[in-house]
XYZ file of C-alpha atoms in Angstrom:
372
model
C 119.524 -82.960 -37.104
C 116.682 -84.715 -35.321
C 114.483 -82.413 -33.243
C 113.468 -84.036 -29.975
C 110.366 -83.546 -27.877
C 110.951 -81.080 -25.045
C 109.501 -82.740 -21.974
C 110.085 -82.486 -18.238
C 112.672 -84.691 -16.592
C 114.336 -85.370 -13.259
C 118.142 -85.689 -13.133
C 118.921 -89.411 -12.707
C 121.842 -90.752 -10.695
C 125.089 -91.707 -12.355
C 125.183 -95.307 -13.549
C 127.852 -97.985 -13.555
C 129.027 -100.326 -16.268
C 126.963 -103.355 -15.228
C 126.730 -105.682 -18.257
C 127.923 -102.847 -20.549
C 130.981 -103.904 -22.554
C 130.567 -102.277 -25.978
C 129.088 -99.008 -27.265
C 128.947 -97.098 -30.505
C 130.316 -93.893 -28.950
C 132.299 -93.313 -25.777
C 132.280 -89.622 -24.826
C 134.906 -88.523 -22.316
C 133.698 -85.405 -20.496
C 130.135 -84.676 -19.382
C 130.280 -80.894 -19.644
C 128.285 -78.903 -22.220
C 130.266 -80.179 -25.242
C 130.081 -83.831 -24.233
C 126.434 -83.606 -23.263
C 125.565 -81.873 -26.544
C 127.210 -84.737 -28.421
C 125.430 -87.320 -26.251
C 122.052 -85.623 -26.655
C 122.430 -85.691 -30.424
C 123.549 -89.337 -30.631
C 121.532 -91.028 -27.883
C 118.379 -92.727 -29.049
C 120.002 -93.493 -32.403
C 123.336 -94.920 -31.191
C 124.509 -96.523 -27.963
C 126.371 -93.892 -25.967
C 128.462 -93.979 -22.798
C 129.193 -90.591 -21.230
C 131.986 -90.561 -18.634
C 133.351 -87.811 -16.412
C 135.960 -87.662 -13.685
C 133.548 -85.698 -11.462
C 130.189 -86.878 -10.191
C 128.779 -83.352 -9.877
C 129.090 -79.815 -11.171
C 132.229 -77.876 -10.258
C 132.375 -74.210 -9.279
C 132.866 -72.143 -12.419
C 134.332 -68.686 -12.899
C 131.004 -67.532 -14.315
C 129.464 -68.013 -17.711
C 127.267 -66.168 -20.151
C 125.487 -67.561 -23.169
C 124.603 -65.432 -26.209
C 121.019 -65.374 -27.385
C 121.967 -67.129 -30.647
C 122.340 -70.301 -28.577
C 118.548 -70.648 -28.689
C 118.954 -72.430 -32.027
C 121.384 -74.996 -30.622
C 119.386 -75.570 -27.441
C 116.275 -76.077 -29.570
C 118.081 -78.564 -31.824
C 119.222 -80.416 -28.710
C 115.645 -80.526 -27.442
C 116.334 -78.791 -24.126
C 115.162 -75.222 -24.764
C 111.952 -75.515 -22.739
C 113.804 -77.027 -19.771
C 116.487 -74.346 -20.052
C 113.931 -71.541 -20.039
C 112.219 -73.078 -17.015
C 115.464 -72.749 -15.039
C 115.108 -68.961 -15.058
C 118.674 -67.916 -15.816
C 119.268 -64.170 -15.477
C 118.974 -62.181 -18.716
C 122.053 -60.440 -20.097
C 120.802 -57.012 -21.122
C 124.068 -55.664 -22.467
C 127.639 -54.639 -21.807
C 129.426 -51.630 -20.375
C 133.066 -51.339 -21.375
C 136.002 -48.992 -21.077
C 138.381 -50.234 -23.748
C 140.705 -48.353 -26.084
C 139.895 -45.004 -24.441
C 138.591 -43.576 -21.171
C 135.126 -43.306 -22.676
C 132.456 -45.619 -21.270
C 130.640 -47.480 -24.061
C 127.290 -49.210 -23.648
C 126.040 -51.961 -25.942
C 122.559 -53.290 -25.333
C 120.739 -56.381 -26.586
C 117.894 -54.488 -28.244
C 119.367 -54.883 -31.723
C 120.097 -58.588 -31.318
C 117.543 -60.500 -33.422
C 117.449 -63.203 -30.740
C 117.032 -60.771 -27.851
C 119.061 -60.827 -24.631
C 121.403 -63.642 -23.762
C 121.801 -65.168 -20.311
C 124.046 -65.034 -17.270
C 124.060 -68.683 -16.285
C 123.858 -70.645 -13.103
C 126.425 -73.036 -14.571
C 125.950 -75.777 -12.007
C 122.215 -76.005 -12.751
C 122.841 -75.776 -16.497
C 125.346 -78.641 -16.388
C 122.958 -80.778 -14.340
C 120.204 -80.093 -16.876
C 122.353 -81.259 -19.790
C 123.566 -84.385 -18.002
C 120.065 -85.349 -16.963
C 118.627 -84.734 -20.411
C 121.337 -86.886 -22.032
C 120.618 -89.775 -19.682
C 116.854 -89.377 -20.126
C 117.405 -89.701 -23.868
C 119.260 -92.993 -23.477
C 122.941 -92.231 -22.824
C 124.628 -94.117 -20.001
C 126.494 -91.903 -17.528
C 129.478 -93.033 -15.500
C 130.797 -90.509 -12.988
C 133.192 -90.286 -11.325
C 135.396 -92.335 -13.605
C 139.097 -92.039 -14.346
C 140.215 -92.562 -17.918
C 142.774 -95.353 -18.095
C 144.607 -96.660 -21.134
C 143.287 -96.419 -24.683
C 144.173 -99.116 -27.170
C 143.172 -99.434 -30.818
C 141.436 -102.744 -31.515
C 139.662 -104.193 -34.518
C 136.578 -102.070 -35.205
C 137.372 -99.342 -32.682
C 138.956 -98.827 -29.278
C 139.357 -100.587 -25.958
C 139.253 -98.095 -23.086
C 139.951 -98.782 -19.424
C 137.775 -96.784 -17.019
C 139.257 -96.849 -13.550
C 137.924 -99.735 -11.502
C 135.037 -100.310 -13.913
C 137.005 -102.426 -16.361
C 137.297 -101.990 -20.120
C 134.737 -100.860 -22.674
C 134.962 -101.265 -26.433
C 133.824 -98.269 -28.462
C 133.576 -97.794 -32.208
C 134.047 -94.019 -31.832
C 135.829 -91.941 -29.165
C 134.846 -88.340 -28.437
C 137.206 -86.119 -26.463
C 135.066 -83.583 -24.600
C 137.353 -83.549 -21.575
C 138.134 -79.830 -21.480
C 141.375 -77.987 -22.102
C 143.437 -80.951 -20.845
C 142.160 -82.971 -23.873
C 142.668 -86.378 -22.178
C 141.780 -88.559 -25.168
C 143.879 -86.552 -27.615
C 146.827 -86.628 -25.204
C 146.499 -90.390 -24.789
C 146.703 -90.653 -28.586
C 149.838 -88.489 -28.726
C 148.379 -85.047 -29.494
C 148.964 -81.912 -27.399
C 147.071 -78.610 -27.371
C 149.133 -75.605 -28.469
C 148.584 -72.492 -26.335
C 148.083 -69.107 -27.989
C 149.614 -67.150 -25.086
C 149.976 -67.170 -21.297
C 146.680 -65.594 -20.261
C 145.504 -66.400 -16.732
C 142.494 -65.361 -14.680
C 142.139 -64.469 -11.004
C 138.517 -64.500 -9.898
C 136.152 -64.304 -6.979
C 132.458 -63.942 -6.266
C 131.031 -60.803 -4.681
C 127.713 -59.924 -3.080
C 125.756 -58.022 -5.738
C 125.496 -54.351 -4.775
C 122.777 -53.712 -7.357
C 125.053 -51.558 -9.516
C 124.582 -52.054 -13.273
C 121.906 -54.772 -12.996
C 121.916 -57.329 -15.811
C 125.054 -55.842 -17.394
C 128.438 -57.323 -18.171
C 131.348 -55.005 -17.347
C 134.723 -55.010 -19.130
C 137.494 -52.604 -18.181
C 141.049 -52.493 -19.561
C 143.990 -51.346 -17.453
C 147.745 -51.223 -17.857
C 148.361 -54.728 -16.546
C 145.440 -56.551 -18.168
C 141.660 -56.386 -18.138
C 138.820 -56.855 -15.660
C 135.463 -58.514 -16.105
C 132.301 -58.680 -14.038
C 128.829 -60.126 -14.600
C 125.829 -60.900 -12.384
C 125.295 -64.426 -11.111
C 122.280 -66.140 -9.560
C 121.741 -65.877 -5.826
C 122.581 -62.187 -5.446
C 126.221 -62.537 -6.496
C 128.616 -61.145 -9.084
C 131.744 -62.543 -10.612
C 134.837 -60.326 -10.513
C 137.781 -61.448 -12.636
C 141.127 -60.033 -13.681
C 143.003 -61.328 -16.729
C 146.704 -60.941 -17.372
C 149.688 -63.038 -18.468
C 150.631 -65.619 -15.844
C 154.316 -64.624 -15.756
C 153.774 -60.907 -15.081
C 153.906 -59.033 -11.770
C 150.234 -58.207 -12.217
C 149.400 -61.911 -11.977
C 151.391 -62.341 -8.795
C 149.579 -59.387 -7.228
C 146.117 -60.999 -7.604
C 146.780 -64.608 -6.618
C 144.812 -64.070 -3.399
C 141.415 -62.429 -2.949
C 142.835 -59.452 -1.045
C 145.133 -58.569 -3.935
C 142.363 -58.973 -6.485
C 140.004 -56.720 -4.542
C 142.724 -54.154 -3.947
C 143.405 -53.945 -7.668
C 139.679 -53.600 -8.438
C 139.174 -50.900 -5.815
C 141.209 -48.466 -7.875
C 139.097 -48.941 -11.027
C 136.118 -46.670 -11.583
C 133.975 -49.263 -13.324
C 134.607 -52.034 -10.794
C 135.010 -50.104 -7.534
C 131.227 -49.629 -6.975
C 130.839 -53.427 -6.971
C 132.821 -53.763 -3.738
C 131.153 -53.688 -0.330
C 133.015 -51.505 2.183
C 132.835 -54.105 4.976
C 134.003 -57.105 2.964
C 131.931 -60.201 3.829
C 133.719 -62.157 1.140
C 135.792 -64.820 2.840
C 133.235 -67.587 2.376
C 132.776 -66.962 -1.347
C 134.604 -69.042 -3.953
C 137.544 -67.802 -5.933
C 140.736 -68.940 -7.557
C 143.476 -68.489 -10.133
C 143.278 -70.462 -13.366
C 144.567 -70.699 -16.927
C 142.511 -68.672 -19.389
C 144.573 -68.783 -22.589
C 143.250 -69.800 -25.947
C 144.622 -73.083 -27.279
C 143.911 -75.625 -29.992
C 144.828 -79.110 -31.082
C 146.716 -79.166 -34.345
C 144.947 -82.472 -35.048
C 141.469 -82.414 -33.381
C 140.183 -85.533 -35.169
C 141.470 -88.722 -36.710
C 140.351 -92.229 -37.644
C 137.762 -93.240 -35.071
C 138.004 -90.184 -32.791
C 136.847 -86.569 -32.606
C 137.517 -83.699 -30.199
C 135.015 -80.984 -29.305
C 134.606 -78.092 -26.902
C 137.718 -76.934 -25.067
C 139.447 -80.218 -25.908
C 139.449 -79.234 -29.589
C 140.122 -75.568 -28.964
C 139.558 -73.266 -26.011
C 138.865 -69.554 -26.294
C 140.193 -66.355 -24.768
C 137.336 -65.276 -22.454
C 137.285 -61.829 -24.069
C 135.557 -63.481 -27.039
C 132.604 -64.634 -24.868
C 132.306 -67.611 -27.222
C 133.610 -70.528 -25.177
C 130.319 -71.983 -23.960
C 128.482 -71.310 -27.222
C 131.175 -73.116 -29.189
C 131.237 -75.992 -26.716
C 127.565 -76.606 -27.509
C 128.035 -76.056 -31.249
C 131.097 -78.270 -31.612
C 129.473 -80.952 -29.452
C 126.506 -81.032 -31.805
C 128.814 -80.962 -34.851
C 130.863 -83.818 -33.403
C 127.734 -85.934 -33.031
C 126.952 -85.367 -36.709
C 130.490 -86.378 -37.694
C 130.402 -89.425 -35.414
C 127.081 -90.544 -36.844
C 128.473 -90.195 -40.362
C 131.516 -92.280 -39.410
C 129.331 -94.931 -37.800
C 127.219 -95.010 -40.961
C 130.210 -96.043 -43.057
C 131.951 -92.826 -44.152
C 134.804 -92.320 -41.665
C 137.026 -90.347 -44.057
C 134.232 -87.966 -44.982
C 133.305 -87.551 -41.313
C 136.858 -86.633 -40.331
C 137.233 -84.168 -43.210
C 133.896 -82.538 -42.359
C 134.803 -82.161 -38.686
C 138.243 -80.711 -39.378
C 136.762 -78.207 -41.829
C 134.134 -77.073 -39.316
C 136.692 -76.604 -36.561
C 138.981 -74.623 -38.870
C 136.050 -72.334 -39.669
C 135.349 -71.860 -35.965
C 138.965 -70.901 -35.236
C 139.101 -68.497 -38.180
C 135.898 -66.781 -37.091
C 137.287 -66.505 -33.549
C 140.810 -65.242 -34.190
C 140.197 -62.238 -36.457
C 137.784 -60.272 -34.229
C 139.753 -61.160 -31.079
C 142.949 -59.775 -32.590
C 141.120 -56.625 -33.681
C 139.600 -56.160 -30.216
C 142.965 -56.403 -28.448
C 144.456 -54.132 -31.100
C 142.067 -51.339 -30.150
C 143.822 -50.836 -26.831
C 146.782 -48.487 -27.434
C 146.909 -46.515 -24.171
C 149.857 -48.411 -22.662
C 152.375 -49.051 -25.456
C 155.131 -49.945 -22.966
C 153.058 -52.447 -21.010
C 154.366 -56.045 -21.298
C 150.760 -57.285 -21.415
C 149.566 -55.083 -24.270
């Protein structure tokens, strides 16, 4: 992997397709996975990065483990990331498997504390760095038809016309738009969903992630920039517990009865203007996340149950790994590139599934609960 100079940059505007008709790599999705792939390829290959949104979307809330320092350094953005001043993640408080409160701190982590991210600023950083390195960015842009042609693919991009690409990268999130266009569908692990909202930070448990199991599912909270906290509840989408938290009032009412989460709530509310929502949160994976001339990464290849806290880390890792596979394919070894990518993604899924299953298996307090 080439290590790039870590300099200052200003986020450039999105660009159009003027006089651009052919590229080495077309990356669909300008989130962390797509930007990681673009950062690794740009400067060595011609890269077009497209996204259906022209700006960052509101996220449920993200954390990044300290081990990501290696990936961010390889991508050449560590200095810029540190300059953004994301809040440190000092540890975790959990009540899981028993009524005992367990604290895990970051002191024994060889990389130190991780981070609670301002995701919008982080996404802007990655997009800007990719463009500064030489990738072209087109956003917003709708993905039209994909057709195999000699030497690659012809892809229609909304009103921008068609682009020919030697390699396609699907970094389009859990909807996996490229894979779907090629006839592949993600397979869901379960029906997990997440109700979430932002809260004013009451100053309770500063810098700590909170995880609390209950009969109908599990709750999560973490600090966010700007004096806020995320509050989320996870359960299966078809259960009564999910129906009870589809609005903010129901979510807050459910949290008010939980000892670990109740101190996060302000008695006078003040929450109506804060974002929130209800979204899919299940793990899923493509049975075939790569093939001749295309590779999937990030949530498009496989998304993660949020209990694992690995989704964003693996988006960056698989984006970088995809760039390596794409470069190998472009250098004349497409079969070896596909085999390498599939092997890496299998290893990622294996490393994810075993500890997740063990963690859920620890909770035995509600044997008759349809969730557990």
